[in-house]
Short mmCIF file of C-alpha atoms and ligand atoms in Angstrom, two decimals:
data_model
loop_
_atom_site.label_atom_id
_atom_site.label_comp_id
_atom_site.label_asym_id
_atom_site.label_seq_id
_atom_site.Cartn_x
_atom_site.Cartn_y
_atom_site.Cartn_z
CA MET A 1 24.85 11.44 18.00
CA ARG A 2 27.01 8.35 17.70
CA ASN A 3 25.11 6.77 20.56
CA ILE A 4 21.76 7.47 18.94
CA LEU A 5 22.97 5.93 15.68
CA LEU A 6 24.16 2.85 17.49
CA HIS A 7 20.66 2.28 18.83
CA PHE A 8 19.60 1.76 15.24
CA HIS A 9 22.72 0.10 13.83
CA PRO A 10 25.31 -2.37 15.05
CA VAL A 11 28.93 -1.10 15.31
CA ARG A 12 30.01 -3.09 12.24
CA VAL A 13 28.07 -4.40 9.27
CA ASN A 14 28.63 -6.88 6.45
CA GLU A 15 30.09 -4.81 3.62
CA THR A 16 27.90 -6.36 0.90
CA SER A 17 24.71 -5.76 2.92
CA ILE A 18 25.11 -2.00 2.51
CA HIS A 19 25.23 -2.06 -1.28
CA PHE A 20 22.44 0.25 -2.42
CA THR A 21 20.76 -2.37 -4.63
CA ARG A 22 20.33 -4.72 -1.69
CA THR A 23 17.57 -2.64 -0.04
CA PHE A 24 17.41 0.51 -2.20
CA GLY A 25 17.32 2.31 1.14
CA LEU A 26 13.54 1.88 1.14
CA GLY A 27 13.04 1.03 4.84
CA GLY A 28 15.21 4.00 5.85
CA MET A 29 13.31 6.30 3.46
CA ALA A 30 9.98 5.21 4.94
CA ALA A 31 11.38 5.94 8.41
CA LEU A 32 12.56 9.40 7.38
CA LEU A 33 9.15 10.17 5.88
CA ILE A 34 7.51 9.35 9.23
CA VAL A 35 9.67 12.06 10.81
CA VAL A 36 8.78 14.53 8.01
CA GLN A 37 5.09 13.73 8.46
CA ILE A 38 5.21 14.30 12.20
CA ILE A 39 7.03 17.65 11.93
CA THR A 40 4.84 19.04 9.12
CA GLY A 41 1.72 17.60 10.78
CA ILE A 42 2.49 19.48 14.02
CA LEU A 43 3.00 22.70 12.03
CA LEU A 44 -0.35 22.22 10.26
CA ARG A 45 -2.12 21.63 13.56
CA PHE A 46 -1.38 25.21 14.63
CA PHE A 47 -3.84 26.41 11.99
CA TYR A 48 -6.30 23.60 11.44
CA THR A 49 -9.75 23.45 13.09
CA ALA A 50 -11.56 20.12 13.02
CA SER A 51 -15.17 21.18 12.53
CA PRO A 52 -17.24 21.07 9.32
CA ALA A 53 -17.90 24.83 9.62
CA GLU A 54 -14.25 25.79 10.05
CA ALA A 55 -12.03 23.03 8.62
CA TYR A 56 -12.14 24.16 5.00
CA ASN A 57 -11.71 27.85 5.86
CA SER A 58 -8.74 27.04 8.09
CA VAL A 59 -7.01 25.26 5.19
CA VAL A 60 -7.77 28.15 2.81
CA PHE A 61 -6.43 30.60 5.42
CA LEU A 62 -3.24 28.53 5.72
CA LYS A 63 -2.86 28.51 1.95
CA ASN A 64 -3.42 32.23 1.47
CA ASN A 65 -2.12 33.93 4.57
CA VAL A 66 0.56 31.83 6.23
CA LEU A 67 4.20 32.19 5.26
CA PHE A 68 5.30 28.84 3.77
CA GLY A 69 1.81 27.50 4.64
CA PRO A 70 1.17 26.00 1.17
CA PHE A 71 4.68 24.54 1.05
CA VAL A 72 4.33 22.82 4.43
CA ARG A 73 0.88 21.53 3.44
CA ASN A 74 2.25 20.21 0.14
CA ILE A 75 5.20 18.51 1.86
CA HIS A 76 2.80 16.85 4.30
CA TYR A 77 0.56 15.68 1.46
CA TRP A 78 3.34 14.38 -0.79
CA SER A 79 5.28 12.72 2.03
CA GLY A 80 2.08 10.80 2.84
CA VAL A 81 1.79 9.63 -0.77
CA PHE A 82 5.52 8.82 -0.98
CA MET A 83 5.41 6.93 2.30
CA LEU A 84 2.69 4.65 1.04
CA LEU A 85 4.49 4.02 -2.26
CA ILE A 86 7.86 3.50 -0.58
CA ALA A 87 6.46 1.21 2.15
CA PHE A 88 4.82 -0.81 -0.65
CA LEU A 89 8.12 -1.04 -2.60
CA HIS A 90 9.94 -2.03 0.61
CA PHE A 91 7.34 -4.76 1.16
CA LEU A 92 8.02 -6.03 -2.41
CA ARG A 93 11.80 -5.91 -1.88
CA VAL A 94 11.51 -7.86 1.38
CA PHE A 95 9.32 -10.47 -0.29
CA PHE A 96 11.43 -10.88 -3.42
CA THR A 97 14.64 -11.35 -1.44
CA GLY A 98 12.89 -14.05 0.62
CA ALA A 99 13.28 -12.12 3.91
CA TYR A 100 9.77 -12.93 5.14
CA ARG A 101 10.48 -16.34 6.62
CA GLU A 102 12.03 -18.07 9.66
CA ILE A 103 13.53 -15.55 12.09
CA ARG A 104 12.01 -12.70 10.06
CA ALA A 105 8.44 -14.10 9.98
CA ILE A 106 7.23 -12.02 12.94
CA ASN A 107 8.75 -8.89 11.43
CA TRP A 108 6.94 -9.61 8.18
CA LEU A 109 3.65 -9.68 10.14
CA PHE A 110 4.50 -6.41 11.89
CA GLY A 111 5.44 -5.01 8.48
CA LEU A 112 1.94 -5.86 7.23
CA VAL A 113 0.55 -4.03 10.26
CA LEU A 114 2.75 -1.03 9.33
CA LEU A 115 1.45 -1.07 5.77
CA ILE A 116 -2.15 -1.08 7.01
CA LEU A 117 -1.35 1.75 9.46
CA VAL A 118 0.20 3.84 6.67
CA VAL A 119 -2.92 3.29 4.50
CA PHE A 120 -5.18 4.40 7.35
CA LEU A 121 -3.01 7.40 8.19
CA ASN A 122 -3.45 8.52 4.58
CA PHE A 123 -7.15 7.70 4.66
CA THR A 124 -7.97 9.58 7.88
CA GLY A 125 -5.95 12.58 6.66
CA TYR A 126 -7.85 12.63 3.35
CA LEU A 127 -11.06 13.84 5.00
CA LEU A 128 -9.55 16.71 6.99
CA PRO A 129 -9.66 19.52 4.35
CA TRP A 130 -13.44 18.90 4.20
CA ASP A 131 -13.63 19.82 0.51
CA GLN A 132 -15.76 18.11 -2.15
CA LEU A 133 -12.96 15.66 -3.05
CA ALA A 134 -12.43 14.62 0.58
CA TYR A 135 -16.12 14.41 1.44
CA TRP A 136 -17.14 12.22 -1.48
CA ALA A 137 -14.01 10.05 -1.56
CA ILE A 138 -14.51 9.16 2.09
CA THR A 139 -18.24 8.68 1.51
CA VAL A 140 -17.68 6.07 -1.23
CA SER A 141 -14.88 4.35 0.67
CA THR A 142 -16.89 4.05 3.88
CA ASN A 143 -19.87 2.83 1.82
CA ILE A 144 -17.70 -0.14 0.80
CA ILE A 145 -17.78 -1.26 4.46
CA SER A 146 -21.56 -1.67 4.31
CA TYR A 147 -21.08 -4.56 1.86
CA LEU A 148 -19.62 -6.73 4.64
CA PRO A 149 -22.15 -9.45 5.44
CA LEU A 150 -24.45 -9.03 8.47
CA VAL A 151 -22.51 -6.35 10.37
CA GLY A 152 -21.60 -4.17 7.34
CA GLU A 153 -24.16 -1.39 7.64
CA SER A 154 -23.94 -1.09 11.46
CA LEU A 155 -20.14 -1.06 11.19
CA ARG A 156 -20.28 1.73 8.60
CA VAL A 157 -22.64 3.79 10.79
CA MET A 158 -20.32 3.22 13.76
CA ILE A 159 -17.19 4.29 11.85
CA VAL A 160 -18.88 7.31 10.30
CA GLY A 161 -20.67 8.20 13.54
CA GLY A 162 -24.06 8.51 11.82
CA LYS A 163 -25.82 7.82 8.54
CA GLU A 164 -23.72 10.41 6.66
CA LEU A 165 -20.38 12.09 7.28
CA ASN A 166 -20.81 14.74 9.98
CA ALA A 167 -18.98 16.71 12.68
CA ASP A 168 -18.36 13.56 14.72
CA THR A 169 -16.80 11.81 11.71
CA LEU A 170 -14.40 14.69 11.20
CA GLN A 171 -13.49 14.83 14.90
CA MET A 172 -12.92 11.08 14.99
CA PHE A 173 -10.80 11.01 11.83
CA PHE A 174 -8.82 13.96 13.19
CA THR A 175 -8.11 12.18 16.49
CA PHE A 176 -7.09 8.97 14.75
CA HIS A 177 -4.95 10.86 12.25
CA THR A 178 -3.12 13.09 14.70
CA ALA A 179 -2.93 10.95 17.84
CA VAL A 180 -3.94 7.29 17.79
CA LEU A 181 -2.41 6.11 14.50
CA PRO A 182 0.91 8.04 14.75
CA VAL A 183 1.51 6.71 18.28
CA VAL A 184 0.75 3.13 17.26
CA LEU A 185 2.90 3.56 14.12
CA LEU A 186 5.87 4.79 16.16
CA VAL A 187 5.63 1.93 18.66
CA VAL A 188 5.40 -0.66 15.86
CA VAL A 189 8.24 0.95 13.86
CA PHE A 190 10.60 0.83 16.86
CA TYR A 191 9.70 -2.82 17.43
CA HIS A 192 10.24 -3.44 13.69
CA PHE A 193 13.76 -1.95 13.88
CA TRP A 194 14.54 -3.95 16.98
CA ARG A 195 13.57 -7.16 15.21
CA VAL A 196 15.88 -6.31 12.27
CA ARG A 197 18.72 -6.02 14.83
CA LYS A 198 17.63 -9.25 16.50
CA ALA A 199 17.80 -11.05 13.13
CA LYS A 200 21.42 -9.79 12.88
CA GLY A 201 20.65 -7.36 10.10
CA ILE A 202 19.09 -7.96 6.74
CA LEU A 203 19.05 -11.31 4.97
CA MET A 204 22.13 -11.86 2.78
CA PRO A 205 22.84 -14.57 0.19
CA GLN A 206 25.04 -17.33 1.57
CA THR A 207 28.55 -17.23 0.15
CA GLN A 208 31.79 -19.21 0.43
CA ASP A 209 33.82 -16.00 0.57
CA GLU A 210 34.91 -14.59 3.87
CA ILE A 211 32.45 -11.96 5.14
CA LYS A 212 34.07 -8.54 5.34
CA MET A 213 32.78 -6.42 8.22
CA VAL A 214 33.13 -2.63 8.09
CA PRO A 215 32.34 0.08 10.68
CA VAL A 216 28.80 1.41 10.28
CA MET A 217 30.16 4.95 10.56
CA PRO A 218 30.87 6.30 7.97
CA ASN A 219 30.20 3.40 5.55
CA LEU A 220 26.45 2.92 6.03
CA VAL A 221 25.61 6.26 7.67
CA PHE A 222 27.13 8.24 4.79
CA LYS A 223 25.05 6.31 2.24
CA GLU A 224 21.92 6.84 4.33
CA PHE A 225 22.70 10.55 4.44
CA ILE A 226 22.91 10.74 0.64
CA VAL A 227 19.65 8.79 0.21
CA ALA A 228 17.97 11.15 2.73
CA LEU A 229 19.23 14.22 0.86
CA VAL A 230 18.00 12.94 -2.51
CA LEU A 231 14.62 11.99 -1.04
CA MET A 232 14.20 15.43 0.56
CA ALA A 233 15.18 17.12 -2.70
CA VAL A 234 12.61 15.14 -4.71
CA LEU A 235 9.95 15.74 -2.06
CA SER A 236 10.63 19.49 -2.02
CA LEU A 237 10.48 19.59 -5.80
CA PHE A 238 7.08 17.89 -5.79
CA ALA A 239 5.85 20.24 -3.06
CA ALA A 240 7.04 23.26 -5.05
CA LEU A 241 5.56 22.12 -8.37
CA PHE A 242 2.34 20.29 -7.48
CA ASP A 243 -0.21 21.57 -4.97
CA ALA A 244 -2.05 19.22 -2.65
CA PRO A 245 -5.62 19.09 -3.98
CA LEU A 246 -8.25 21.44 -2.58
CA LEU A 247 -11.59 21.84 -4.37
CA GLU A 248 -14.59 23.85 -3.18
CA LYS A 249 -16.02 23.34 0.31
CA ALA A 250 -17.82 20.02 0.91
CA ASN A 251 -21.43 20.05 -0.16
CA PRO A 252 -23.33 16.95 1.02
CA ALA A 253 -26.20 17.81 -1.34
CA TYR A 254 -24.11 17.75 -4.52
CA SER A 255 -22.05 14.64 -5.25
CA MET A 256 -18.91 14.62 -7.39
CA ASN A 257 -18.97 12.83 -10.73
CA PRO A 258 -17.06 10.54 -10.83
CA THR A 259 -17.06 9.82 -7.12
CA LYS A 260 -13.78 8.06 -6.59
CA ALA A 261 -12.23 6.49 -3.53
CA PRO A 262 -8.66 7.63 -2.71
CA TRP A 263 -6.21 6.04 -5.15
CA TYR A 264 -5.02 3.33 -2.73
CA PHE A 265 -8.61 2.01 -2.57
CA ALA A 266 -9.19 2.49 -6.31
CA GLY A 267 -8.30 -1.20 -6.87
CA VAL A 268 -11.10 -2.37 -4.53
CA GLN A 269 -13.48 0.14 -6.12
CA GLU A 270 -12.58 -1.23 -9.56
CA LEU A 271 -13.12 -4.79 -8.31
CA LEU A 272 -16.61 -3.71 -7.18
CA MET A 273 -17.42 -2.89 -10.79
CA HIS A 274 -16.84 -6.54 -11.75
CA PHE A 275 -17.69 -8.71 -8.74
CA HIS A 276 -20.59 -8.90 -6.32
CA PRO A 277 -19.75 -6.63 -3.36
CA PHE A 278 -19.55 -9.60 -0.98
CA PHE A 279 -16.63 -10.91 -3.07
CA ALA A 280 -15.07 -7.58 -4.09
CA ALA A 281 -15.13 -5.96 -0.66
CA PHE A 282 -14.85 -8.99 1.59
CA ILE A 283 -13.88 -12.43 0.24
CA ILE A 284 -11.10 -11.35 -2.16
CA PRO A 285 -9.40 -8.72 0.09
CA LEU A 286 -9.66 -11.07 3.08
CA GLY A 287 -8.19 -13.92 0.99
CA VAL A 288 -5.23 -11.73 0.00
CA VAL A 289 -4.53 -10.61 3.58
CA VAL A 290 -4.76 -14.20 4.88
CA PHE A 291 -2.39 -15.36 2.11
CA LEU A 292 0.14 -12.62 2.96
CA ALA A 293 0.01 -13.36 6.68
CA TRP A 294 0.20 -17.11 6.14
CA ILE A 295 3.12 -17.42 3.72
CA PRO A 296 5.91 -17.19 6.32
CA PHE A 297 4.46 -20.19 8.14
CA LEU A 298 4.18 -22.66 5.25
CA LYS A 299 6.60 -25.59 5.19
CA TYR A 300 9.21 -24.91 2.50
CA ASP A 301 11.76 -27.25 0.89
CA ASN A 302 14.78 -24.97 1.41
CA ALA A 303 15.88 -22.19 3.73
CA PRO A 304 15.64 -18.70 2.17
CA ASN A 305 18.79 -18.14 0.10
CA GLY A 306 18.56 -14.34 0.00
CA HIS A 307 18.81 -14.18 -3.82
CA TRP A 308 16.46 -11.83 -5.68
CA PHE A 309 13.53 -13.95 -6.96
CA ILE A 310 15.15 -17.08 -5.45
CA SER A 311 16.69 -18.52 -8.67
CA GLU A 312 16.84 -18.30 -12.49
CA LYS A 313 13.67 -20.38 -12.58
CA GLY A 314 12.11 -17.99 -10.08
CA ILE A 315 12.92 -15.01 -12.32
CA LYS A 316 11.49 -16.65 -15.45
CA SER A 317 8.32 -17.92 -13.76
CA SER A 318 7.75 -14.52 -12.11
CA LYS A 319 8.11 -12.71 -15.44
CA SER A 320 5.65 -14.96 -17.25
CA THR A 321 3.20 -14.89 -14.32
CA ALA A 322 3.37 -11.08 -14.32
CA ILE A 323 2.51 -10.98 -18.03
CA PHE A 324 -0.27 -13.53 -17.57
CA ALA A 325 -1.75 -11.59 -14.62
CA ALA A 326 -1.65 -8.26 -16.49
CA VAL A 327 -3.33 -9.77 -19.57
CA VAL A 328 -6.01 -11.67 -17.60
CA THR A 329 -6.86 -8.63 -15.47
CA LEU A 330 -7.02 -6.25 -18.43
CA LEU A 331 -9.03 -8.61 -20.63
CA GLY A 332 -11.29 -9.44 -17.67
CA ILE A 333 -12.06 -5.73 -17.16
CA LEU A 334 -12.76 -5.13 -20.87
CA PHE A 335 -14.71 -8.35 -21.37
CA ASN A 336 -16.92 -7.71 -18.36
CA GLU A 337 -17.44 -4.08 -19.36
CA PHE A 338 -18.25 -4.52 -23.03
CA VAL A 339 -19.09 -8.15 -23.76
CA LEU A 340 -20.45 -10.20 -20.93
CA ASN A 341 -22.18 -9.18 -17.75
CA PHE A 342 -22.95 -12.28 -15.69
CA GLU A 343 -25.45 -10.48 -13.50
CA ILE A 344 -27.62 -9.61 -16.53
CA LEU A 345 -27.00 -12.85 -18.43
CA LEU A 346 -27.86 -15.04 -15.44
CA SER A 347 -30.44 -12.71 -13.92
CA TRP A 348 -32.51 -15.67 -12.66
CA MET A 349 -29.72 -16.59 -10.21
CA PRO A 350 -28.91 -14.77 -6.95
CA ALA A 351 -26.33 -12.09 -7.91
CA VAL A 352 -23.89 -13.41 -5.30
CA ILE A 353 -23.60 -16.58 -7.42
CA SER A 354 -23.87 -15.14 -10.96
CA ASN A 355 -21.55 -12.23 -10.23
CA GLY A 356 -19.49 -13.65 -7.38
CA VAL A 357 -19.00 -17.41 -7.29
CA ILE A 358 -19.01 -17.86 -11.10
CA PRO A 359 -16.45 -15.18 -12.09
CA LEU A 360 -14.22 -16.20 -9.17
CA LEU A 361 -14.34 -19.85 -10.28
CA ILE A 362 -13.50 -18.78 -13.85
CA LEU A 363 -10.52 -16.79 -12.56
CA LEU A 364 -9.30 -19.73 -10.44
CA ALA A 365 -9.75 -22.08 -13.43
CA LEU A 366 -7.63 -19.75 -15.60
CA MET A 367 -4.93 -19.70 -12.94
CA ALA A 368 -5.04 -23.49 -12.60
CA GLY A 369 -4.83 -23.83 -16.43
CA PHE A 370 -1.83 -21.49 -16.53
CA TYR A 371 -0.15 -23.65 -13.89
CA ARG A 372 -1.06 -26.98 -15.48
CA PHE A 373 -0.13 -26.09 -19.07
CA TYR A 374 2.76 -23.70 -18.51
CA LEU A 375 4.25 -23.26 -15.04
CA LYS A 376 4.26 -26.98 -14.21
CA ASP A 377 7.08 -27.54 -16.71
CA PHE A 378 9.33 -25.26 -14.65
CA LYS A 379 9.20 -27.84 -11.82
CA LEU A 380 8.95 -25.03 -9.28
CA THR A 381 9.83 -25.49 -5.63
CA LYS A 382 7.17 -24.52 -3.08
CA GLU A 383 8.79 -21.11 -2.47
CA GLU A 384 8.91 -20.40 -6.21
CA LEU A 385 5.23 -21.35 -6.51
CA VAL A 386 4.27 -19.08 -3.61
CA GLN A 387 6.30 -16.35 -5.32
CA ALA A 388 4.33 -16.86 -8.57
CA ILE A 389 1.00 -16.56 -6.71
CA PHE A 390 2.29 -13.43 -4.97
CA VAL A 391 3.31 -11.94 -8.35
CA PHE A 392 -0.15 -12.70 -9.77
CA ILE A 393 -1.89 -10.94 -6.87
CA MET A 394 0.40 -7.88 -6.93
CA VAL A 395 0.20 -7.38 -10.70
CA ALA A 396 -3.60 -7.79 -10.72
CA PHE A 397 -3.84 -5.31 -7.83
CA ILE A 398 -1.63 -2.77 -9.61
CA VAL A 399 -3.58 -3.08 -12.91
CA LEU A 400 -6.91 -2.64 -11.05
CA THR A 401 -5.55 0.38 -9.16
CA ILE A 402 -4.23 2.05 -12.32
CA THR A 403 -7.50 1.38 -14.17
CA GLY A 404 -9.62 2.74 -11.31
CA THR A 405 -7.43 5.81 -10.88
CA PHE A 406 -6.70 6.85 -14.45
CA PHE A 407 -9.19 5.11 -16.73
CA ARG A 408 -12.55 5.70 -15.06
CA GLY A 409 -14.21 8.99 -15.90
CA LYS A 410 -17.69 10.48 -15.71
CA ASP A 411 -20.28 8.02 -14.29
CA MET A 412 -17.31 5.68 -13.72
CA GLU A 413 -17.30 4.77 -17.43
CA LEU A 414 -14.05 3.40 -18.87
CA THR A 415 -12.32 6.45 -20.32
CA PHE A 416 -9.06 6.80 -22.18
CA LEU A 417 -7.16 8.93 -19.63
CA TRP A 418 -8.85 10.67 -16.74
CA ILE A 419 -6.97 13.37 -14.88
CA GLY A 420 -9.16 14.54 -12.02
C1 LIG B 501 6.43 2.46 7.84
C2 LIG B 501 6.82 1.42 7.19
C3 LIG B 501 8.14 0.71 7.34
C4 LIG B 501 9.35 1.15 7.82
C5 LIG B 501 9.70 2.53 8.33
C6 LIG B 501 10.27 0.02 7.73
C7 LIG B 501 11.62 0.09 8.03
C8 LIG B 501 12.52 -0.94 7.82
C9 LIG B 501 13.97 -0.82 7.84
C10 LIG B 501 14.74 0.46 8.08
C11 LIG B 501 14.48 -2.05 7.62
C12 LIG B 501 16.00 -2.41 7.48
C13 LIG B 501 16.36 -2.82 6.05
C14 LIG B 501 15.84 -1.99 4.92
O1 LIG B 501 16.00 -0.78 4.92
O2 LIG B 501 15.24 -2.58 3.99
C15 LIG B 501 13.38 -2.98 7.47
C16 LIG B 501 13.50 -4.34 7.26
C17 LIG B 501 12.42 -5.21 7.15
N1 LIG B 501 11.11 -4.86 6.96
FE1 LIG B 501 10.36 -2.98 7.09
N2 LIG B 501 9.60 -1.07 7.26
C18 LIG B 501 8.30 -0.70 6.99
C19 LIG B 501 7.31 -1.50 6.43
C20 LIG B 501 7.45 -2.86 6.19
C21 LIG B 501 6.49 -3.68 5.50
C22 LIG B 501 5.21 -3.16 4.87
C23 LIG B 501 6.96 -4.96 5.51
C24 LIG B 501 6.35 -6.23 4.95
C25 LIG B 501 5.14 -6.61 5.11
C26 LIG B 501 8.24 -4.96 6.21
C27 LIG B 501 9.01 -6.06 6.50
C28 LIG B 501 10.35 -6.00 6.83
C29 LIG B 501 11.21 -7.16 7.02
C30 LIG B 501 10.78 -8.63 6.99
C31 LIG B 501 12.50 -6.66 7.21
C32 LIG B 501 13.79 -7.49 7.34
C33 LIG B 501 14.36 -7.56 5.91
C34 LIG B 501 15.63 -8.36 5.76
O3 LIG B 501 16.04 -9.00 6.71
O4 LIG B 501 16.15 -8.36 4.63
N3 LIG B 501 8.51 -3.65 6.58
N4 LIG B 501 12.19 -2.28 7.58
#
């Protein structure tokens, strides 16, 4: 046991690096959830049949006739949701402690790959119950692909394996969900851990004090054990109280209203309500991914100092940028919904300009104005400026996701609170 632990940890660690508030145990929690997913996933596979005729019935059978069947299914469902949320929080913690640069740059990139893998593990699993929710959520999400220029529609047909979801789609999603993606995830996670070791542990603020090293056992391992226990308790509670969704069997002839993408794509779906699809489904998401992958390789003025939000200035500018982003996104949604629709107002122009280029330029102008008339006075360093842009993107993404998930009801109209 000790030997196994020492593959993951060094013999001794910096005492301050194991304070809970340094990492909140998020990376370790994500790792534990992978194990939970694999074990419960194997158990579910004993009962599941991946064919449109049988898939739904096999899930109903598991729910009604298998001892602990619903509990195992709920744990698998909730650990998938938790994993995505926790991996996202871990990604924020890594960014806001500045641990995405220099020796950690490659691990940041592999972390992005992990985040994408976790999204697609959730996505491929979503279809498997083959109920109305799964069928229509995957239909709208895969339809988003057809908005990609030139290759969009052929790519969608290739991914779906036909014009509409069918037996081949289910078989393919099943294979990706249960074999391809878990194997790739495991390989990347082990590499990710190895790179943390290679960077000599997590990034710590520089200090004049002498660094106190303590044995990893029991100091760190005991804390990890407590975090694991609490996580498992919360997960079990969720699994006991809230069932994984299962509506009636999929009916391709009768679409759901509203037809919503899974919640992690609700932000992109919301964006599609305000921007031309070429911008909402392609230019903006691509821009964000390129920005995230690029930031470790920019030339910065100082080495990362390991402090949360870099500095006092960094904290203040992040707070005001967060408020600005929340207000702009919310007002933008409301304004576009109730006051001004560029596509109708400028109907003589190609929609890609009236509803793509123009709103994007307005958004960029607002951001530039916020910088020129407010942030500039902070005299931010380059890393603090990158942090402010990151905050803007994350807050806008969160507001869009919450709006799409909870405030879109029948016919995708803005609704006060929608609980599906
Ligand atoms: C399945 C998902 C993931 C797992 C299991 C995982 C696991 C871990 C663990 C256990 C650590 C050690 C420190 C800690 O617990 O915070 C760590 C560190 C790190 N992770 Fe992840 N991670 C995942 C996703 C990500 C993502 C999405 C990113 C960012 C894009 C990322 C970037 C990093 C970096 C740069 C470090 C080094 C942090 C430092 O030196 O302070 N990881 N990860």
